[in-house]
């Protein structure tokens, strides 16, 4: 077996696409330990800095004392506790939807939504840069599956006009995970209304970060619940814990409970994680300073990069990629930065399209302006010496 598998690994290595895990030795925060080295990290999706918050951690410890560690069964057998139930009620209020349903991860939520809502007679339309889990869910559903160019609602409209399928689903990230730009939900929802399509929005990177109280892309759009009927959020990013939720109508949630195999056939999230998330959900809404500071860091980073002659993608979110192009160069720069004690991940195909390898800088509310200055000055230096050497 190993000799049959080795060739594909070797090919990946040749293409500069081989991936390796870095073993971190400390909590999720800007100053981290990587082996024996201290690094200043800009790789985390913990946008509000809640993953290591002591109040969230204390809720998890208290939850473990009360409920133990594992939920012991799936939600539909005996694994659904009042911790899960309360969190679902609170997420429904937070999103302004009738109900919310917890999943064990965002990946599973997306598989569950796509397979429960679409089947062989249906058509699913995807933005080309949607998250892999949405694409995998669409493939698994067996629906006819088409991708439209990134953010191109005119192309989507042409596809919808010629579509004969019974159900049509339009599926999009709210904030695109590797680019940081945002879908035009107002335009998409108008198109969906016009062509009787259902709009599914995965706002993994919008919830907590965008909107006055962290209500995400949906809150910013100002659209009503029936115009955005299927909302997906993950809890492992701005909420700092783990898991995911789908929010929508009572009928949608009952449909997912009955038909989502990735909901039915898996062990429930540990109740202590639900308890921790209840606290982080309250903090997300109460601590506006986290969003305000984050916005200040984003503006500062963009202005400093522009002043230093580095070009950024058009993003107003904490995801601030520097487009490099060649995968080998992106890795070289990431490695050179790490030698200077700054950690920024190189993102390569197949996570992003061929020829669009990038450094994905992410900012969090626990970074300081001085740390952003250090990032920009190291970036500039490393990019200049790389240009000089190649
Ligand atoms: C991270 C992410 C997911 C997956 O969520 P997990 O809880 O990490 O499995 C889904 N969609 C998008 C857009 C994401 O960025």
Coordinates of C-alpha atoms and ligand atoms in Angstrom, one line a residue:
X1 CA 0.0 0.0 0.0
X2 CA 2.7 2.5 1.0
X3 CA 4.5 2.2 -2.3
X4 CA 1.3 2.8 -4.2
X5 CA 0.6 5.9 -2.2
X6 CA 4.1 7.4 -2.2
X7 CA 3.9 8.7 -5.8
X8 CA 1.0 11.1 -5.1
X9 CA 2.9 12.4 -2.1
X10 CA 6.0 12.9 -4.1
X11 CA 4.0 14.8 -6.8
X12 CA 2.6 17.1 -4.2
X13 CA 6.1 17.8 -2.9
X14 CA 7.4 18.5 -6.4
X15 CA 4.6 21.1 -7.0
X16 CA 5.5 22.9 -3.7
X17 CA 2.0 21.9 -2.4
X18 CA 3.1 19.6 0.4
X19 CA 1.5 20.5 3.7
X20 CA 2.9 20.1 7.2
X21 CA 1.5 20.8 10.6
X22 CA 3.2 23.1 13.1
X23 CA 3.0 21.9 16.7
X24 CA 1.9 24.9 18.8
X25 CA 2.6 24.9 22.6
X26 CA 0.3 27.5 23.9
X27 CA -3.2 28.8 23.8
X28 CA -4.7 30.6 20.8
X29 CA -3.4 34.2 21.2
X30 CA -1.1 36.6 19.3
X31 CA 2.1 35.6 21.2
X32 CA 2.5 31.9 20.9
X33 CA 5.1 29.2 21.4
X34 CA 6.0 27.1 18.4
X35 CA 8.4 24.4 19.7
X36 CA 10.9 26.4 21.7
X37 CA 10.4 29.6 19.8
X38 CA 8.2 32.6 20.6
X39 CA 6.2 33.7 17.6
X40 CA 3.9 36.5 16.8
X41 CA 1.0 34.8 15.0
X42 CA -1.4 36.2 12.4
X43 CA -3.0 32.9 11.4
X44 CA -6.0 32.5 13.7
X45 CA -9.7 32.7 13.0
X46 CA -10.3 33.5 16.6
X47 CA -11.2 37.0 15.4
X48 CA -12.6 38.4 18.7
X49 CA -9.9 36.8 20.9
X50 CA -12.4 34.6 22.8
X51 CA -10.8 31.2 22.3
X52 CA -8.5 31.7 25.4
X53 CA -10.9 34.0 27.3
X54 CA -10.9 33.0 31.0
X55 CA -14.6 33.4 31.4
X56 CA -15.3 31.2 28.4
X57 CA -12.8 28.6 29.8
X58 CA -14.4 28.8 33.2
X59 CA -17.8 28.0 31.7
X60 CA -16.3 25.0 30.0
X61 CA -14.8 23.7 33.2
X62 CA -18.1 24.2 35.1
X63 CA -19.9 22.5 32.2
X64 CA -17.5 19.5 32.4
X65 CA -18.1 19.3 36.2
X66 CA -21.8 19.2 35.7
X67 CA -22.2 17.2 32.5
X68 CA -18.9 15.3 32.3
X69 CA -16.9 15.4 29.1
X70 CA -18.7 13.5 26.4
X71 CA -22.4 13.8 25.4
X72 CA -22.3 10.0 25.1
X73 CA -24.8 9.7 22.2
X74 CA -26.3 11.4 19.2
X75 CA -28.8 14.2 19.7
X76 CA -31.7 12.0 18.6
X77 CA -30.9 9.2 21.1
X78 CA -29.9 10.6 24.5
X79 CA -27.1 13.1 23.8
X80 CA -29.2 16.3 23.7
X81 CA -28.9 18.2 27.0
X82 CA -30.4 21.4 28.3
X83 CA -27.0 23.0 27.7
X84 CA -27.4 22.3 23.9
X85 CA -31.1 23.3 24.1
X86 CA -30.5 26.7 25.8
X87 CA -27.7 27.5 23.4
X88 CA -30.0 26.8 20.4
X89 CA -32.7 29.1 21.9
X90 CA -30.1 31.8 22.4
X91 CA -28.7 31.4 18.9
X92 CA -32.3 31.7 17.5
X93 CA -32.7 35.0 19.4
X94 CA -29.2 36.2 18.3
X95 CA -29.9 35.5 14.6
X96 CA -33.6 36.7 14.7
X97 CA -34.7 33.3 13.4
X98 CA -37.5 31.0 14.7
X99 CA -35.0 28.3 15.5
X100 CA -31.4 27.2 15.4
X101 CA -29.8 23.7 15.3
X102 CA -26.3 22.8 16.6
X103 CA -24.0 20.7 14.5
X104 CA -20.6 19.2 15.6
X105 CA -18.7 21.3 13.1
X106 CA -19.2 23.7 10.2
X107 CA -18.1 21.0 7.8
X108 CA -20.9 18.7 9.0
X109 CA -23.5 21.5 9.1
X110 CA -22.8 22.2 5.4
X111 CA -23.0 18.6 4.4
X112 CA -26.2 18.3 6.4
X113 CA -27.9 21.3 4.9
X114 CA -26.9 20.5 1.3
X115 CA -28.0 16.9 1.4
X116 CA -31.3 17.6 3.3
X117 CA -32.4 20.4 0.9
X118 CA -31.2 19.2 -2.5
X119 CA -31.4 15.8 -4.4
X120 CA -31.1 14.4 -7.8
X121 CA -33.8 16.4 -9.4
X122 CA -32.5 19.7 -8.1
X123 CA -29.9 22.3 -9.1
X124 CA -27.3 23.9 -6.8
X125 CA -25.5 27.1 -7.8
X126 CA -22.2 27.9 -6.1
X127 CA -19.9 30.9 -6.1
X128 CA -16.6 29.5 -7.4
X129 CA -14.8 30.5 -4.2
X130 CA -17.2 28.9 -1.7
X131 CA -15.8 26.9 1.1
X132 CA -14.9 23.2 0.3
X133 CA -17.5 21.9 2.7
X134 CA -20.3 23.5 0.7
X135 CA -19.0 22.0 -2.5
X136 CA -18.6 18.6 -1.0
X137 CA -22.2 18.8 0.4
X138 CA -23.5 19.7 -3.1
X139 CA -21.6 16.8 -4.6
X140 CA -22.9 14.4 -2.0
X141 CA -26.5 15.6 -2.5
X142 CA -26.4 14.3 -6.1
X143 CA -28.0 17.6 -7.3
X144 CA -27.0 19.2 -10.6
X145 CA -24.2 21.4 -9.7
X146 CA -22.9 24.6 -11.3
X147 CA -20.4 27.2 -10.2
X148 CA -20.6 30.9 -11.2
X149 CA -17.6 33.2 -11.3
X150 CA -16.8 34.8 -8.0
X151 CA -19.4 37.4 -7.0
X152 CA -20.7 37.5 -10.6
X153 CA -24.5 37.8 -10.1
X154 CA -25.0 38.5 -13.8
X155 CA -23.6 35.1 -14.7
X156 CA -25.7 33.5 -11.9
X157 CA -28.8 35.2 -13.4
X158 CA -28.2 33.7 -16.8
X159 CA -27.8 30.2 -15.3
X160 CA -31.0 30.6 -13.3
X161 CA -32.9 31.7 -16.4
X162 CA -32.1 28.5 -18.3
X163 CA -32.5 26.2 -15.3
X164 CA -35.4 23.6 -15.5
X165 CA -34.8 21.9 -12.2
X166 CA -37.5 21.8 -9.6
X167 CA -35.7 23.2 -6.6
X168 CA -32.9 25.7 -7.1
X169 CA -30.4 26.5 -4.4
X170 CA -28.1 29.5 -4.5
X171 CA -25.2 28.9 -2.1
X172 CA -22.6 31.4 -1.0
X173 CA -20.1 32.2 1.7
X174 CA -21.1 35.5 3.5
X175 CA -17.4 36.5 3.9
X176 CA -15.1 34.5 1.6
X177 CA -12.6 32.5 3.8
X178 CA -9.4 32.9 1.7
X179 CA -10.1 36.4 0.2
X180 CA -12.0 38.3 2.9
X181 CA -14.4 39.9 0.5
X182 CA -18.1 39.7 0.9
X183 CA -21.1 38.4 -1.1
X184 CA -23.8 40.9 -2.2
X185 CA -26.6 39.3 -0.2
X186 CA -29.1 42.0 -1.2
X187 CA -28.5 41.3 -4.9
X188 CA -28.5 37.5 -4.4
X189 CA -31.7 37.5 -2.4
X190 CA -33.5 39.6 -5.1
X191 CA -32.3 37.1 -7.8
X192 CA -33.5 34.2 -5.7
X193 CA -36.9 35.8 -5.2
X194 CA -37.2 36.5 -8.9
X195 CA -36.3 32.9 -9.9
X196 CA -37.9 31.0 -7.0
X197 CA -34.5 29.9 -5.6
X198 CA -33.5 29.3 -2.0
X199 CA -30.6 31.3 -0.7
X200 CA -28.1 29.5 1.6
X201 CA -25.5 31.6 3.3
X202 CA -22.5 30.3 5.2
X203 CA -21.4 33.2 7.4
X204 CA -18.5 31.4 9.2
X205 CA -16.3 34.5 9.0
X206 CA -19.0 37.1 9.4
X207 CA -20.8 36.2 12.6
X208 CA -19.3 38.0 15.6
X209 CA -17.2 40.2 13.4
X210 CA -19.7 42.2 11.2
X211 CA -22.8 44.1 12.3
X212 CA -23.4 46.2 15.4
X213 CA -23.8 43.3 17.8
X214 CA -21.9 40.7 15.7
X215 CA -25.0 39.7 13.8
X216 CA -22.8 39.1 10.7
X217 CA -23.5 39.5 7.0
X218 CA -27.2 39.0 7.5
X219 CA -27.5 41.8 10.0
X220 CA -25.4 44.1 7.8
X221 CA -27.6 43.3 4.7
X222 CA -30.8 44.5 6.5
X223 CA -32.7 41.6 4.8
X224 CA -35.6 40.0 6.6
X225 CA -35.5 36.3 7.7
X226 CA -37.6 35.0 4.8
X227 CA -35.2 36.7 2.3
X228 CA -32.2 34.8 3.9
X229 CA -34.0 31.5 4.8
X230 CA -30.9 29.4 5.5
X231 CA -28.1 30.9 7.7
X232 CA -25.1 28.8 8.7
X233 CA -22.6 29.9 11.3
X234 CA -19.5 28.2 12.9
X235 CA -18.6 28.4 16.5
X236 CA -14.9 27.7 16.1
X237 CA -14.0 31.2 14.7
X238 CA -15.3 34.4 16.3
X239 CA -17.1 32.6 19.0
X240 CA -13.8 30.9 20.1
X241 CA -15.2 27.4 20.9
X242 CA -16.2 24.6 18.5
X243 CA -19.2 23.4 16.5
X244 CA -21.7 25.1 14.2
X245 CA -25.3 26.1 13.8
X246 CA -28.0 26.5 11.2
X247 CA -30.6 29.1 11.8
X248 CA -34.0 29.5 10.1
X249 CA -37.7 28.6 10.2
X250 CA -39.2 25.9 12.3
X251 CA -39.9 23.8 9.2
X252 CA -36.3 24.2 8.0
X253 CA -34.9 23.0 11.4
X254 CA -37.4 20.1 11.6
X255 CA -36.3 19.1 8.1
X256 CA -32.6 19.1 9.1
X257 CA -33.4 17.0 12.2
X258 CA -35.2 14.4 10.2
X259 CA -33.0 14.3 7.0
X260 CA -29.5 15.5 7.8
X261 CA -27.4 12.4 8.1
X262 CA -24.4 14.4 9.4
X263 CA -26.7 15.5 12.3
X264 CA -28.4 12.2 12.9
X265 CA -25.5 9.8 12.8
X266 CA -23.0 11.5 15.0
X267 CA -22.3 12.1 18.7
X268 CA -23.6 15.4 20.0
X269 CA -21.1 18.2 20.8
X270 CA -19.8 17.9 24.4
X271 CA -22.3 19.8 26.6
X272 CA -19.4 21.7 28.2
X273 CA -18.7 23.2 24.7
X274 CA -22.3 24.4 24.6
X275 CA -21.9 25.9 28.0
X276 CA -18.7 27.7 27.0
X277 CA -20.4 29.0 23.8
X278 CA -23.4 30.4 25.8
X279 CA -20.9 32.6 27.6
X280 CA -19.0 33.5 24.4
X281 CA -22.2 34.3 22.6
X282 CA -23.1 36.8 25.4
X283 CA -19.6 38.4 25.2
X284 CA -19.8 38.6 21.4
X285 CA -22.9 40.8 21.8
X286 CA -21.8 42.8 24.9
X287 CA -18.1 43.6 24.2
X288 CA -18.4 46.0 21.3
X289 CA -14.8 47.1 21.9
X290 CA -13.6 43.9 20.4
X291 CA -15.2 44.7 17.0
X292 CA -14.1 48.3 17.2
X293 CA -10.5 47.5 18.0
X294 CA -10.5 44.9 15.2
X295 CA -11.7 47.5 12.7
X296 CA -9.0 49.9 13.8
X297 CA -6.3 47.2 13.3
X298 CA -7.7 46.4 9.8
X299 CA -7.6 50.1 8.8
X300 CA -4.1 50.4 10.2
X301 CA -2.8 47.3 8.5
X302 CA -4.2 48.3 5.1
X303 CA -2.9 51.9 5.3
X304 CA 0.6 50.7 6.4
X305 CA 0.8 48.1 3.6
X306 CA -0.2 50.7 1.0
X307 CA 2.3 53.1 2.4
X308 CA 5.0 50.4 2.2
X309 CA 4.1 49.7 -1.5
X310 CA 2.4 46.3 -0.9
X311 CA -0.8 45.6 -2.6
X312 CA -3.7 44.0 -0.8
X313 CA -7.0 42.3 -2.0
X314 CA -10.1 44.4 -1.5
X315 CA -11.2 43.2 1.9
X316 CA -12.8 45.1 4.8
X317 CA -12.7 42.0 7.1
X318 CA -10.0 40.6 9.4
X319 CA -9.0 38.3 6.5
X320 CA -6.3 40.3 4.7
X321 CA -4.5 38.2 2.1
X322 CA -1.4 39.3 0.2
X323 CA -1.6 37.7 -3.2
X324 CA 1.8 36.1 -4.2
X325 CA 0.8 33.9 -7.2
X326 CA 3.5 31.2 -7.2
X327 CA 3.1 28.5 -4.5
X328 CA 6.9 28.2 -4.0
X329 CA 7.3 31.9 -3.4
X330 CA 4.4 32.0 -0.9
X331 CA 6.1 29.2 1.1
X332 CA 9.5 30.9 0.9
X333 CA 8.1 34.1 2.3
X334 CA 6.2 32.4 5.0
X335 CA 9.3 30.5 6.1
X336 CA 11.5 33.6 6.0
X337 CA 8.9 35.5 8.2
X338 CA 8.9 32.6 10.7
X339 CA 12.7 32.9 11.0
X340 CA 12.0 36.5 12.1
X341 CA 9.4 35.3 14.6
X342 CA 6.3 36.2 12.7
X343 CA 3.8 33.4 11.7
X344 CA 1.7 33.9 8.6
X345 CA 0.3 30.9 6.7
X346 CA 0.9 30.4 3.0
X347 CA -2.3 29.3 1.4
X348 CA -1.8 27.2 -1.8
X349 CA -3.9 25.3 -4.3
X350 CA -6.2 23.4 -4.0
X351 CA -7.4 25.6 -1.2
X352 CA -7.2 28.5 -3.6
X353 CA -7.2 28.5 -7.5
X354 CA -4.0 27.6 -9.3
X355 CA -1.6 30.6 -9.6
X356 CA -3.2 32.5 -6.7
X357 CA -1.1 31.3 -3.8
X358 CA -1.1 33.9 -1.0
X359 CA -0.2 34.9 2.5
X360 CA -3.3 34.9 4.5
X361 CA -3.0 37.4 7.3
X362 CA -5.7 37.4 9.9
X363 CA -6.1 40.0 12.6
X364 CA -7.8 39.5 15.9
X365 CA -9.1 41.8 18.7
X366 CA -6.2 40.7 20.9
X367 CA -3.5 42.1 18.5
X368 CA -2.0 45.5 19.2
X369 CA -1.3 48.3 16.7
X370 CA 2.4 47.8 17.5
X371 CA 2.2 44.1 16.6
X372 CA 0.6 45.1 13.3
X373 CA 3.5 47.5 12.7
X374 CA 6.0 44.8 13.3
X375 CA 4.2 42.5 10.9
X376 CA 4.2 45.1 8.1
X377 CA 7.8 46.0 8.6
X378 CA 8.9 42.3 8.6
X379 CA 6.7 41.6 5.6
X380 CA 8.2 44.5 3.6
X381 CA 11.8 43.4 4.4
X382 CA 11.2 39.7 3.6
X383 CA 9.4 40.5 0.3
X384 CA 12.2 42.8 -0.8
X385 CA 15.0 40.4 0.0
X386 CA 13.0 37.6 -1.8
X387 CA 12.6 39.8 -4.9
X388 CA 16.4 40.6 -4.8
X389 CA 17.3 36.9 -4.5
X390 CA 15.0 35.7 -7.3
Ligands
LIG1 C1 -14.2 27.1 8.7 C2 -15.3 27.1 7.7 C3 -16.2 26.0 7.7 C4 -16.0 24.8 8.5 O1 -16.3 25.0 9.9 P1 -15.7 24.0 11.0 O2 -16.5 24.2 12.2 O3 -14.2 24.4 11.1 O4 -15.8 22.6 10.4 C5 -17.3 26.1 6.9 N1 -17.5 27.2 6.1 C6 -16.6 28.2 6.0 C7 -16.9 29.3 5.1 C8 -15.5 28.2 6.8 O5 -14.6 29.1 6.8

